Amino acid sequence: MDIQSIVETDITRSIAELYPGNSCDVQLTPTKKEFEGQYTFVTFPLTKALRQAPAQIGQAIGAWLLKNSTVVSAFNVVQGFLNISIADTAWVGLLNDIVANPNFGILPTKEQSVMVEFSSPNTNKPLHLGHLRNNFLGDSVSKILAANGYDVVKTCIVNDRGVHICKSMLAYKLFGTDASGHGETPESAGMKGDHLIGKYYVLFDKAYKAQIEEMVGQGTPKEEAEKKAPLMLEVQQMLRLWEKGDPETVALWSQLNAWVYAGFDATYKRIGVSFDKTYYESNTYLLGKEVVEEGLQKGVFYRKDDSSVWIDLTEEGLDQKLVMRSDGTSVYMTQDLGTTDLKYQDFHNNRQIWVVGNEQDYHFNVLFAILRKLGRTYAEALYHLSYGMVDLPTGKMKSREGTVVDADDLIQETVDAASAAADDAAKGKLEDFSEEEKATLFQTLGLGALKYYLLKVDPQKRMQFNPTESVDLHGNTGPYIQYVHARIRSVLRKAAELNVVLEGPVAATQLDEIEQQLVFLLSQYPERVAEAGTAYAPSYIAQYAYELAKAFNQFYDRLSILKETDPIKLHTRLILSKSISETIQKAMGLLGIEVPEKM
RNA sequence: GCAUUCGUAGCUCAAUUGGAUAGAGCACCUCACUACGGAUGAGGAGGUUUGGGGUUCGAAUCCCUACGAGUGCACCA
């Protein structure tokens, strides 16, 4: 049992003994650093029942603890706050427990599985900054849930069909193919496939806008021009051809998508993201029609005179929603109903999570409500991990207006920034690195900076992306934490050279305050993992890793490790440092960030 | 207009879910280097938590209200 639980149990016992017949839900909070002690018990909730002053209760419980608890070494009462100090023997014991547990921070299996769906790109343009937040969140949440003892299945649904990809296809046909039928390729253009197709998507939009402008100039109302522009009509024709399976159209579609996938794969590989199963919308977009039938039979849906199908969710505080068009074709909601069933049939996960931006909050409320009404047994365990948009200092990103930050460009910039910073900061520490090792290191640092920057913010919140801050290596950043890891590893290497023992339990000794604080922080790790899991919040882990790294730097500054002459203290500090470096590695690992040995 | 999310230091974010004098980073001003890795540490300044009410021992957090911002309200996905 950890120290906090011991103290909580002891306090519960003290209340039962001191105030028979009374009880209270004992919850400790960490003591604020301006007061002495590590844990604080708030006595206010007891005052009413006991009819005593808060400070009086605090004194009584404190005195009882000092006498009866095995771990409490001192206490003080400030107003109604009972601050409890823990004995060094208890801290040392705790440290030994942590060190002896190779699975520290990996929680026992829940015997349950979770599906996390994320990334879900469109195949008409390369990934941008917004996708990066999505990918990093999805990947990190998957790792956090795995650490919480769940079996995790990572999935991605690729939007590989529809109007958007036809736009790129048409533009490619018109502007990217010469008279003899030879088209531009990623090789001939010297571009990644996803960027090449993105180029044609932009070209389409330009030409389309020009047509609209021309028509409006000739007196056509704007709305009509948007619908009747020749390019738009051609796109719709192309979509119909695709749906009919026209060989030429399908061949073009396959070719362009193949280029895009090659581009995506390169990006995924670089950011270290992978999936257990990828679904393609071209295979799933017709799903859901039998769900509509089922809904009609169960009386959950109803058919209008024009034969379109609807659901009335006004009782749930939502609206009426279309689930099938009057011509019998599916809408987005229909597909999602079908796909959700499909995913459940494939994996039978106890829970399903979607990492999707908050502009779709309403869609998911409706989706979940429908599935509940249809009586799906899994419907109670669906969760939309809704995250806020990423804004630029200049405002919102808009793909059509060219104000997006491209993912590949951004990654390269942060890697370059890490490389540039190393020129004056690393000074000789990388002397024995080959060029290849250096490149790997800068990749680790640049990506670490970027991932940490995007993950340290509460997922639900909209956040601002500042390009200058994102490549910063100082303060609350990924590289700051990576630096602490490299720093500790350096000390440990030096200790090994000096033949100092780095194994074995720590003997009882007196600890400095900062050392107690570090053991305390270490001991909190499993709890933070659990909290991050229930809240689906990598930001909790980011916050924790930073706190731990910062505390280590304070410790490092105040106390010497290798120059310590007392062999017991030397050993304690080394074991403590080692444990911190391992915990930093684990925590950063949950964020998908690697930590270097040297930097 | 209706629904919904949000508003914390100059800027970007925290605040253990209702607990103490609201904390970090950046930027600004000091200080500490023969360094176990200075990509560091210590300190200063910076706040009526958008304004106004309410709930209670106690509110950035819960309720009401005004103001401001985002998002959604397609037989698009």
XYZ file of C-alpha atoms in Angstrom, chain A residues 115-120 134 153-157 339 343 353-356:
18
model
C -11.050 0.920 -29.745
C -9.546 4.302 -30.448
C -10.324 5.788 -33.828
C -8.242 8.750 -34.873
C -6.416 10.494 -37.706
C -9.080 9.737 -40.335
C -5.538 14.674 -33.706
C -7.169 -1.365 -30.926
C -6.110 1.664 -32.956
C -8.166 2.335 -36.046
C -8.293 4.890 -38.795
C -11.075 5.533 -41.262
C -19.544 1.569 -39.544
C -16.288 -2.048 -35.928
C -13.589 6.185 -28.691
C -13.536 8.669 -31.535
C -10.880 11.375 -31.633
C -12.665 14.002 -33.679
